[in-house]
């Protein structure tokens, strides 16, 4: 890495760029990397320093890519945005990002320069700092409504734990707690007793949405849907944890403009 950095400083006219990119859990993200048009690519390596011992994110040399040099967690999840790398576009598309994809990606390109150039060979590195953030959904409800807090995981996972919670209430219990095929009312925060139920008691197709009845202003807050799943047998990973967040705002029914004054007022009651 150090030699690479010093090398970068020696190459006149090329700069180590760094770009910050944010992506939501499950999204497809494009890691952009572009070199100038008239260079011929001999090697393209997409990598992450923290994974280097187990392989590259993407490796290309002599006009072909090598899957056997690829880190297992990227198998089947990456492709070049332009398979022909036209106009020097060596951007990579990473599908269905997980929290583990957070990290510093390096796009390293070795090019043979056109004959007229003085330098025969150039190496270029761009860096992309990818941050994968949780899904967050903003939901508005009117006082007294029944509201559905949506949360969905993929259908073939087996749910071992489901916890609906609000960080500001955590010391007094969960909104909903489920483990080993049953829910536990004694772990529930008192203000939710008798007011919550699963939209689908069987959680079919991974639907772990919660229905919250007769909302009050006190129900305003950030809800976390946390699911621990055991993966299907054929999967390599044994266990995954997923969190989705729902930002619920309860507004007054007959107030035309409830944002500022009424909420401030109710916070004090
Ligand atoms: C995305 O990845 C998750 C696990 O991280 C998996 O359960 C889901 O099926 C994947 N979705 C797609 C569309 O590949
Ligand atoms: C993330 O990585 C950890 C440890 O490497 C692993 O246990 C976990 O299953 C991974 N999670 C996902 C969603 O890939
Ligand atoms: C990467 O981005 C995240 C959030 O955008 C930031 O907190 C972090 O400091 C960045 N890391 C580096 C090495 O620039
Ligand atoms: C809804 O909650 C309020 C108190 O917050 C209560 O007075 C009212 O009876 C409840 N309505 C229903 C239909 O449960
Ligand atoms: C809202 O919370 C406050 C303080 O926790 C409590 O005194 C009040 O009764 C609650 N209001 C409703 C409608 O639940
Ligand atoms: C939650 O939603 C409200 C209104 O939609 C917004 O004002 C607030 O900033 C959101 N909170 C967060 C943490 O995103």
Coordinates of N, CA and C in Angstrom, one line a residue, residues 27-224:
X27 N -29.6 -2.1 -2.0 CA -29.6 -1.4 -3.2 C -28.4 -1.9 -4.1
X28 N -28.5 -1.6 -5.4 CA -27.4 -1.8 -6.4 C -26.7 -0.5 -6.5
X29 N -25.3 -0.6 -6.3 CA -24.6 0.7 -6.3 C -23.5 0.6 -7.4
X30 N -23.3 1.8 -8.0 CA -22.3 1.9 -9.0 C -21.0 2.6 -8.4
X31 N -19.9 1.9 -8.5 CA -18.6 2.4 -8.0 C -18.0 3.0 -9.2
X32 N -17.9 4.3 -9.3 CA -17.5 4.9 -10.5 C -16.0 5.0 -10.6
X33 N -15.5 4.7 -11.8 CA -14.0 4.8 -12.0 C -13.9 5.0 -13.5
X34 N -13.1 6.0 -13.9 CA -13.0 6.4 -15.3 C -11.6 6.8 -15.6
X35 N -11.0 6.2 -16.6 CA -9.7 6.7 -17.1 C -9.9 7.4 -18.4
X36 N -8.8 8.0 -18.9 CA -8.9 8.7 -20.2 C -9.1 7.7 -21.3
X37 N -9.7 8.2 -22.4 CA -10.2 7.3 -23.5 C -9.1 6.6 -24.2
X38 N -7.9 7.2 -24.4 CA -7.0 6.7 -25.4 C -6.0 5.7 -24.8
X39 N -6.3 5.3 -23.5 CA -5.3 4.4 -22.9 C -5.9 2.9 -23.0
X40 N -4.9 2.0 -23.2 CA -5.3 0.6 -23.3 C -5.1 -0.1 -21.9
X41 N -6.2 -0.7 -21.5 CA -6.2 -1.3 -20.1 C -5.5 -2.6 -20.2
X42 N -4.4 -2.8 -19.4 CA -3.8 -4.2 -19.3 C -4.3 -4.9 -18.1
X43 N -4.4 -4.2 -17.0 CA -4.9 -4.8 -15.7 C -5.9 -3.8 -15.1
X44 N -7.0 -4.4 -14.6 CA -8.0 -3.7 -13.8 C -8.2 -4.5 -12.5
X45 N -8.0 -3.9 -11.4 CA -8.2 -4.6 -10.1 C -9.1 -3.7 -9.2
X46 N -10.2 -4.2 -8.9 CA -11.1 -3.6 -7.8 C -10.8 -4.4 -6.6
X47 N -10.5 -3.7 -5.5 CA -10.1 -4.4 -4.3 C -10.5 -3.6 -3.0
X48 N -10.5 -4.3 -1.9 CA -10.7 -3.6 -0.6 C -9.6 -4.0 0.3
X49 N -8.8 -3.1 0.8 CA -7.6 -3.5 1.5 C -7.9 -4.5 2.7
X50 N -9.0 -4.3 3.3 CA -9.4 -5.2 4.5 C -9.7 -6.6 4.0
X51 N -9.9 -6.8 2.7 CA -10.3 -8.2 2.3 C -9.2 -8.8 1.4
X52 N -8.1 -8.1 1.2 CA -7.1 -8.4 0.2 C -6.6 -9.9 0.3
X53 N -6.5 -10.4 1.5 CA -5.9 -11.7 1.6 C -6.8 -12.8 1.0
X54 N -8.1 -12.5 0.9 CA -9.1 -13.5 0.4 C -9.5 -13.2 -1.0
X55 N -8.9 -12.2 -1.7 CA -9.2 -12.0 -3.1 C -9.7 -10.6 -3.4
X56 N -9.9 -10.4 -4.7 CA -10.3 -9.1 -5.2 C -11.8 -9.0 -5.3
X57 N -12.3 -7.8 -5.4 CA -13.7 -7.6 -5.7 C -13.9 -7.9 -7.2
X58 N -12.9 -7.5 -8.0 CA -13.0 -7.8 -9.4 C -11.6 -7.8 -10.0
X59 N -11.3 -8.7 -10.8 CA -9.9 -8.8 -11.3 C -10.0 -9.1 -12.9
X60 N -9.2 -8.2 -13.6 CA -9.3 -8.3 -15.1 C -7.8 -8.2 -15.6
X61 N -7.4 -9.1 -16.5 CA -6.1 -8.9 -17.1 C -6.2 -9.6 -18.4
X62 N -5.4 -9.0 -19.4 CA -5.3 -9.6 -20.7 C -6.7 -9.9 -21.3
X63 N -7.6 -8.9 -21.3 CA -8.9 -9.0 -21.9 C -9.9 -10.0 -21.3
X64 N -9.6 -10.5 -20.1 CA -10.6 -11.3 -19.5 C -10.6 -11.1 -17.9
X65 N -11.8 -11.4 -17.3 CA -11.8 -11.3 -15.9 C -11.6 -12.7 -15.3
X66 N -11.1 -12.7 -14.0 CA -10.8 -14.0 -13.4 C -11.6 -14.2 -12.1
X67 N -12.6 -15.0 -12.2 CA -13.5 -15.3 -11.0 C -12.7 -16.0 -9.9
X68 N -11.7 -16.7 -10.2 CA -11.0 -17.5 -9.2 C -10.1 -16.6 -8.3
X69 N -9.9 -15.3 -8.8 CA -9.2 -14.4 -7.9 C -10.1 -13.5 -7.1
X70 N -11.4 -13.9 -7.2 CA -12.4 -13.0 -6.6 C -12.8 -13.4 -5.1
X71 N -12.9 -12.5 -4.3 CA -13.4 -12.7 -2.9 C -14.8 -13.4 -2.9
X72 N -15.0 -14.4 -2.1 CA -16.2 -15.2 -2.2 C -17.5 -14.3 -2.0
X73 N -17.4 -13.3 -1.2 CA -18.6 -12.5 -0.9 C -19.1 -11.7 -2.1
X74 N -18.2 -11.6 -3.2 CA -18.6 -10.8 -4.4 C -19.0 -11.7 -5.5
X75 N -18.9 -13.0 -5.4 CA -19.3 -13.9 -6.5 C -20.7 -13.6 -6.9
X76 N -20.9 -13.4 -8.2 CA -22.2 -13.2 -8.8 C -22.9 -11.9 -8.5
X77 N -22.1 -11.0 -7.8 CA -22.7 -9.7 -7.4 C -22.1 -8.5 -8.0
X78 N -21.1 -8.7 -8.8 CA -20.4 -7.6 -9.5 C -20.4 -7.7 -11.0
X79 N -20.5 -6.6 -11.7 CA -20.2 -6.6 -13.1 C -19.8 -5.2 -13.5
X80 N -19.1 -5.2 -14.6 CA -18.7 -3.9 -15.1 C -19.9 -3.2 -15.7
X81 N -20.0 -1.8 -15.4 CA -21.1 -1.1 -16.0 C -21.1 -1.2 -17.5
X82 N -19.9 -1.1 -18.1 CA -19.7 -1.3 -19.5 C -18.7 -2.4 -19.8
X83 N -19.3 -3.6 -20.2 CA -18.4 -4.7 -20.4 C -17.2 -4.5 -21.4
X84 N -17.5 -3.5 -22.2 CA -16.4 -3.2 -23.2 C -15.5 -2.0 -22.7
X85 N -15.8 -1.5 -21.6 CA -14.9 -0.5 -21.0 C -14.8 0.7 -21.9
X86 N -15.8 1.0 -22.7 CA -15.7 2.0 -23.7 C -15.4 3.4 -23.1
X87 N -14.6 4.2 -23.7 CA -14.2 5.5 -23.3 C -13.6 5.5 -21.9
X88 N -12.9 4.3 -21.6 CA -12.2 4.3 -20.3 C -13.1 4.1 -19.1
X89 N -14.4 3.7 -19.3 CA -15.3 3.5 -18.1 C -15.0 2.1 -17.5
X90 N -14.4 2.1 -16.4 CA -14.2 0.8 -15.7 C -15.0 0.7 -14.4
X91 N -16.1 1.5 -14.4 CA -17.0 1.4 -13.2 C -17.6 0.1 -13.0
X92 N -17.8 -0.2 -11.7 CA -18.3 -1.5 -11.3 C -19.7 -1.4 -10.7
X93 N -20.6 -2.3 -11.0 CA -21.9 -2.3 -10.3 C -21.9 -3.4 -9.3
X94 N -22.2 -3.1 -8.1 CA -22.2 -4.0 -7.0 C -23.7 -4.2 -6.6
X95 N -24.2 -5.4 -6.7 CA -25.7 -5.6 -6.5 C -26.0 -5.9 -5.0
X96 N -27.1 -5.5 -4.6 CA -27.7 -6.0 -3.3 C -26.7 -5.8 -2.2
X97 N -26.3 -4.6 -1.9 CA -25.3 -4.4 -0.9 C -25.8 -4.7 0.5
X98 N -24.9 -5.2 1.3 CA -25.1 -5.5 2.7 C -24.2 -4.6 3.6
X99 N -24.4 -4.6 4.9 CA -23.6 -3.7 5.7 C -22.1 -4.1 5.6
X100 N -21.9 -5.4 5.3 CA -20.5 -5.8 5.2 C -19.8 -5.2 4.0
X101 N -20.5 -4.6 3.1 CA -19.9 -4.0 1.9 C -19.4 -2.6 2.2
X102 N -19.7 -2.1 3.3 CA -19.1 -0.8 3.8 C -17.6 -0.9 3.8
X103 N -16.9 0.0 3.2 CA -15.4 0.0 3.2 C -14.8 0.8 2.1
X104 N -13.5 0.8 2.0 CA -12.8 1.6 1.1 C -12.4 0.8 -0.2
X105 N -13.0 1.1 -1.3 CA -12.7 0.3 -2.5 C -11.7 1.0 -3.3
X106 N -10.8 0.3 -3.9 CA -9.8 0.8 -4.7 C -9.9 0.3 -6.2
X107 N -10.0 1.2 -7.1 CA -10.0 0.9 -8.5 C -8.6 1.2 -9.0
X108 N -7.9 0.1 -9.3 CA -6.5 0.2 -9.8 C -6.4 -0.2 -11.2
X109 N -5.9 0.7 -12.0 CA -5.8 0.4 -13.5 C -4.4 0.5 -13.9
X110 N -3.9 -0.5 -14.6 CA -2.6 -0.4 -15.3 C -2.9 -0.3 -16.8
X111 N -2.3 0.8 -17.4 CA -2.6 1.0 -18.8 C -1.3 1.0 -19.6
X112 N -1.4 0.5 -20.8 CA -0.3 0.8 -21.8 C -0.7 2.1 -22.5
X113 N 0.3 3.0 -22.6 CA 0.0 4.3 -23.2 C 0.1 4.2 -24.7
X114 N -0.5 5.1 -25.4 CA -0.4 5.1 -26.8 C 1.1 5.4 -27.2
X115 N 1.4 4.9 -28.4 CA 2.8 4.9 -28.8 C 3.4 6.3 -28.7
X116 N 2.6 7.3 -29.1 CA 3.2 8.7 -29.1 C 3.6 9.2 -27.7
X117 N 3.1 8.5 -26.6 CA 3.3 9.0 -25.3 C 4.7 8.7 -24.9
X118 N 5.3 9.5 -24.0 CA 6.7 9.3 -23.5 C 6.7 8.1 -22.5
X119 N 5.7 8.1 -21.7 CA 5.6 7.0 -20.7 C 5.0 5.7 -21.3
X120 N 5.6 4.6 -21.1 CA 5.1 3.4 -21.7 C 3.9 2.8 -20.9
X121 N 3.9 3.1 -19.6 CA 3.1 2.3 -18.7 C 2.6 3.3 -17.6
X122 N 1.4 3.3 -17.2 CA 0.9 4.1 -16.2 C 0.0 3.3 -15.2
X123 N 0.0 3.6 -14.0 CA -0.9 3.0 -13.0 C -1.7 4.1 -12.3
X124 N -3.0 3.8 -12.2 CA -3.9 4.8 -11.7 C -4.7 4.2 -10.6
X125 N -4.9 4.9 -9.5 CA -5.9 4.4 -8.5 C -6.9 5.4 -8.1
X126 N -8.1 5.0 -8.1 CA -9.2 5.8 -7.5 C -9.7 5.1 -6.3
X127 N -10.2 5.9 -5.3 CA -10.7 5.3 -4.1 C -12.2 5.7 -3.9
X128 N -13.0 4.7 -3.5 CA -14.4 5.0 -3.2 C -14.7 4.5 -1.8
X129 N -15.2 5.4 -1.0 CA -15.5 5.1 0.4 C -17.0 4.8 0.4
X130 N -17.4 3.5 0.4 CA -18.8 3.2 0.4 C -19.3 3.0 1.8
X131 N -20.4 3.6 2.1 CA -21.1 3.4 3.4 C -22.5 2.9 3.1
X132 N -22.8 1.7 3.7 CA -24.2 1.2 3.5 C -25.0 1.5 4.7
X133 N -26.1 2.1 4.5 CA -26.9 2.6 5.6 C -28.2 1.8 5.7
X134 N -28.8 1.8 6.8 CA -30.0 1.0 7.0 C -31.2 1.6 6.2
X135 N -32.2 0.8 5.9 CA -33.4 1.3 5.3 C -34.1 2.1 6.3
X136 N -34.6 3.3 5.9 CA -35.4 4.1 6.7 C -36.6 4.6 6.0
X137 N -37.7 4.4 6.6 CA -39.0 4.8 6.0 C -39.7 5.8 6.9
X138 N -40.1 6.9 6.3 CA -40.9 7.9 7.0 C -42.4 7.6 6.9
X139 N -43.0 7.5 8.0 CA -44.5 7.2 8.0 C -45.2 8.2 8.8
X140 N -46.3 8.7 8.3 CA -47.1 9.7 9.0 C -48.4 9.0 9.4
X141 N -48.9 9.3 10.6 CA -50.2 8.8 10.9 C -51.0 9.9 11.7
X142 N -52.3 9.7 11.6 CA -53.1 10.7 12.4 C -53.5 10.1 13.7
X143 N -53.6 11.0 14.7 CA -54.0 10.6 16.1 C -55.2 9.6 16.0
X144 N -55.1 8.4 16.7 CA -56.2 7.5 16.7 C -56.2 6.5 15.6
X145 N -55.3 6.7 14.6 CA -55.3 5.7 13.5 C -54.7 4.4 13.9
X146 N -54.9 3.3 13.1 CA -54.1 2.1 13.2 C -53.1 2.2 12.1
X147 N -51.8 2.0 12.5 CA -50.8 2.2 11.5 C -50.0 0.9 11.3
X148 N -49.6 0.6 10.1 CA -48.9 -0.6 9.8 C -47.4 -0.2 9.6
X149 N -46.6 -0.8 10.5 CA -45.1 -0.5 10.4 C -44.5 -1.6 9.6
X150 N -44.1 -1.3 8.4 CA -43.8 -2.4 7.4 C -42.3 -2.8 7.6
X151 N -42.2 -4.1 7.5 CA -40.8 -4.7 7.6 C -40.9 -6.1 6.9
X152 N -40.0 -6.3 6.0 CA -40.1 -7.5 5.1 C -38.7 -8.0 5.0
X153 N -38.5 -9.3 5.2 CA -37.2 -9.9 4.9 C -37.5 -10.9 3.7
X154 N -36.4 -11.5 3.2 CA -36.6 -12.4 2.1 C -37.3 -13.7 2.5
X155 N -38.0 -14.3 1.6 CA -39.0 -15.3 2.1 C -38.4 -16.6 2.6
X156 N -37.2 -17.0 2.1 CA -36.7 -18.3 2.5 C -35.8 -18.3 3.7
X157 N -35.8 -17.2 4.5 CA -35.0 -17.2 5.7 C -35.9 -17.7 6.9
X158 N -35.3 -18.3 7.9 CA -36.0 -18.8 9.0 C -35.8 -17.8 10.2
X159 N -36.9 -17.2 10.7 CA -36.7 -16.2 11.7 C -36.5 -16.8 13.1
X160 N -35.4 -16.5 13.7 CA -35.1 -17.0 15.1 C -35.5 -15.9 16.1
X161 N -35.2 -14.6 15.8 CA -35.6 -13.6 16.8 C -36.2 -12.4 15.9
X162 N -37.3 -11.8 16.5 CA -37.8 -10.6 15.9 C -38.0 -9.6 17.1
X163 N -37.4 -8.5 17.0 CA -37.6 -7.5 18.0 C -38.0 -6.1 17.4
X164 N -39.1 -5.7 17.8 CA -39.5 -4.3 17.4 C -39.3 -3.4 18.6
X165 N -38.5 -2.4 18.4 CA -38.2 -1.6 19.6 C -38.1 -0.1 19.2
X166 N -38.0 0.7 20.3 CA -37.7 2.2 20.1 C -36.6 2.5 21.1
X167 N -35.5 3.0 20.5 CA -34.3 3.3 21.4 C -34.7 4.1 22.6
X168 N -35.6 5.0 22.5 CA -35.9 5.9 23.6 C -36.7 5.2 24.7
X169 N -37.2 4.0 24.4 CA -38.0 3.3 25.4 C -37.4 2.0 25.9
X170 N -36.2 1.7 25.4 CA -35.6 0.4 25.5 C -35.5 -0.1 27.0
X171 N -35.3 0.8 27.9 CA -35.1 0.3 29.3 C -36.4 -0.3 29.8
X172 N -37.5 0.1 29.3 CA -38.8 -0.4 29.8 C -39.4 -1.5 29.0
X173 N -38.7 -2.0 28.0 CA -39.2 -3.1 27.2 C -39.3 -2.9 25.7
X174 N -39.7 -3.9 25.0 CA -39.8 -3.9 23.6 C -41.2 -3.5 23.2
X175 N -41.4 -3.2 22.0 CA -42.8 -3.0 21.4 C -43.3 -4.4 21.1
X176 N -42.5 -5.2 20.6 CA -42.9 -6.6 20.3 C -41.6 -7.5 20.4
X177 N -41.7 -8.6 21.0 CA -40.6 -9.5 21.1 C -41.0 -10.9 20.8
X178 N -40.2 -11.5 19.9 CA -40.6 -12.9 19.4 C -39.3 -13.7 19.4
X179 N -39.3 -14.9 19.9 CA -38.2 -15.8 19.8 C -38.7 -17.2 19.9
X180 N -38.0 -18.1 19.2 CA -38.4 -19.5 19.3 C -39.9 -19.7 19.1
X181 N -40.4 -19.1 18.0 CA -41.7 -19.4 17.6 C -42.8 -18.9 18.5
X182 N -42.5 -18.0 19.5 CA -43.6 -17.4 20.2 C -43.2 -15.9 20.7
X183 N -44.2 -15.1 21.0 CA -44.0 -13.8 21.4 C -44.1 -13.7 22.9
X184 N -43.4 -12.7 23.5 CA -43.3 -12.6 24.9 C -43.9 -11.3 25.4
X185 N -45.1 -11.3 26.0 CA -45.7 -10.1 26.4 C -45.0 -9.5 27.6
X186 N -44.3 -10.3 28.4 CA -43.7 -9.8 29.6 C -42.4 -9.0 29.3
X187 N -42.0 -9.0 28.0 CA -40.8 -8.2 27.6 C -41.3 -6.9 27.0
X188 N -42.6 -6.7 27.0 CA -43.2 -5.6 26.2 C -43.4 -4.3 27.1
X189 N -43.1 -3.2 26.5 CA -43.3 -1.9 27.1 C -44.8 -1.7 27.4
X190 N -45.1 -1.3 28.7 CA -46.5 -1.2 29.1 C -47.4 -0.4 28.1
X191 N -46.9 0.6 27.5 CA -47.8 1.5 26.6 C -48.2 0.7 25.4
X192 N -47.6 -0.4 25.1 CA -48.0 -1.2 23.9 C -48.9 -2.4 24.2
X193 N -49.1 -2.7 25.4 CA -49.9 -3.8 25.8 C -51.3 -3.8 25.1
X194 N -51.6 -4.8 24.4 CA -52.9 -4.9 23.7 C -53.1 -4.0 22.5
X195 N -52.0 -3.3 22.1 CA -52.2 -2.4 21.0 C -51.4 -2.8 19.7
X196 N -50.6 -3.9 19.8 CA -49.8 -4.3 18.7 C -50.1 -5.8 18.3
X197 N -50.1 -6.0 17.0 CA -50.1 -7.4 16.5 C -49.3 -7.5 15.2
X198 N -48.9 -8.7 14.9 CA -48.2 -8.9 13.6 C -49.3 -8.8 12.5
X199 N -48.9 -8.2 11.4 CA -49.9 -8.1 10.3 C -50.2 -9.5 9.8
X200 N -49.2 -10.3 9.7 CA -49.4 -11.7 9.4 C -48.8 -12.6 10.5
X201 N -49.7 -13.2 11.3 CA -49.2 -14.0 12.5 C -48.3 -15.1 12.0
X202 N -48.4 -15.5 10.8 CA -47.5 -16.6 10.3 C -46.3 -16.1 9.7
X203 N -46.1 -14.8 9.6 CA -44.9 -14.2 9.0 C -44.6 -14.8 7.6
X204 N -45.7 -15.0 6.9 CA -45.5 -15.7 5.6 C -44.7 -14.8 4.6
X205 N -43.9 -15.3 3.8 CA -43.1 -14.6 2.9 C -42.2 -13.6 3.5
X206 N -41.8 -13.8 4.8 CA -40.9 -12.9 5.5 C -41.6 -11.6 5.9
X207 N -42.9 -11.5 5.9 CA -43.6 -10.3 6.4 C -43.6 -10.3 7.9
X208 N -42.8 -9.4 8.5 CA -42.8 -9.2 9.9 C -43.3 -7.8 10.3
X209 N -44.2 -7.3 9.5 CA -44.8 -6.0 9.7 C -45.6 -6.0 11.0
X210 N -45.7 -4.9 11.7 CA -46.4 -4.8 12.9 C -47.6 -3.8 12.7
X211 N -48.7 -4.1 13.3 CA -49.8 -3.1 13.3 C -49.9 -2.5 14.7
X212 N -49.9 -1.2 14.7 CA -50.0 -0.5 16.0 C -51.3 0.2 16.0
X213 N -52.1 -0.1 17.0 CA -53.5 0.4 17.0 C -53.6 1.8 17.7
X214 N -54.5 2.6 17.2 CA -55.0 3.8 18.0 C -53.8 4.6 18.5
X215 N -53.0 5.1 17.5 CA -51.8 5.8 17.9 C -52.0 7.1 18.6
X216 N -51.1 7.4 19.5 CA -51.1 8.7 20.3 C -49.9 9.5 19.9
X217 N -49.9 10.7 20.3 CA -48.7 11.5 20.0 C -47.4 10.9 20.6
X218 N -47.6 10.2 21.7 CA -46.4 9.5 22.3 C -45.8 8.4 21.4
X219 N -46.6 8.0 20.4 CA -46.0 6.9 19.6 C -45.1 7.4 18.5
X220 N -45.0 8.7 18.4 CA -44.0 9.3 17.5 C -42.6 8.9 17.9
X221 N -41.8 8.5 16.9 CA -40.4 8.0 17.2 C -39.8 7.1 16.2
X222 N -38.6 6.7 16.4 CA -37.9 5.9 15.5 C -38.0 4.4 15.9
X223 N -38.7 3.6 15.1 CA -38.9 2.2 15.4 C -37.9 1.4 14.7
X224 N -37.4 0.4 15.4 CA -36.4 -0.5 14.8 C -37.0 -1.9 14.7

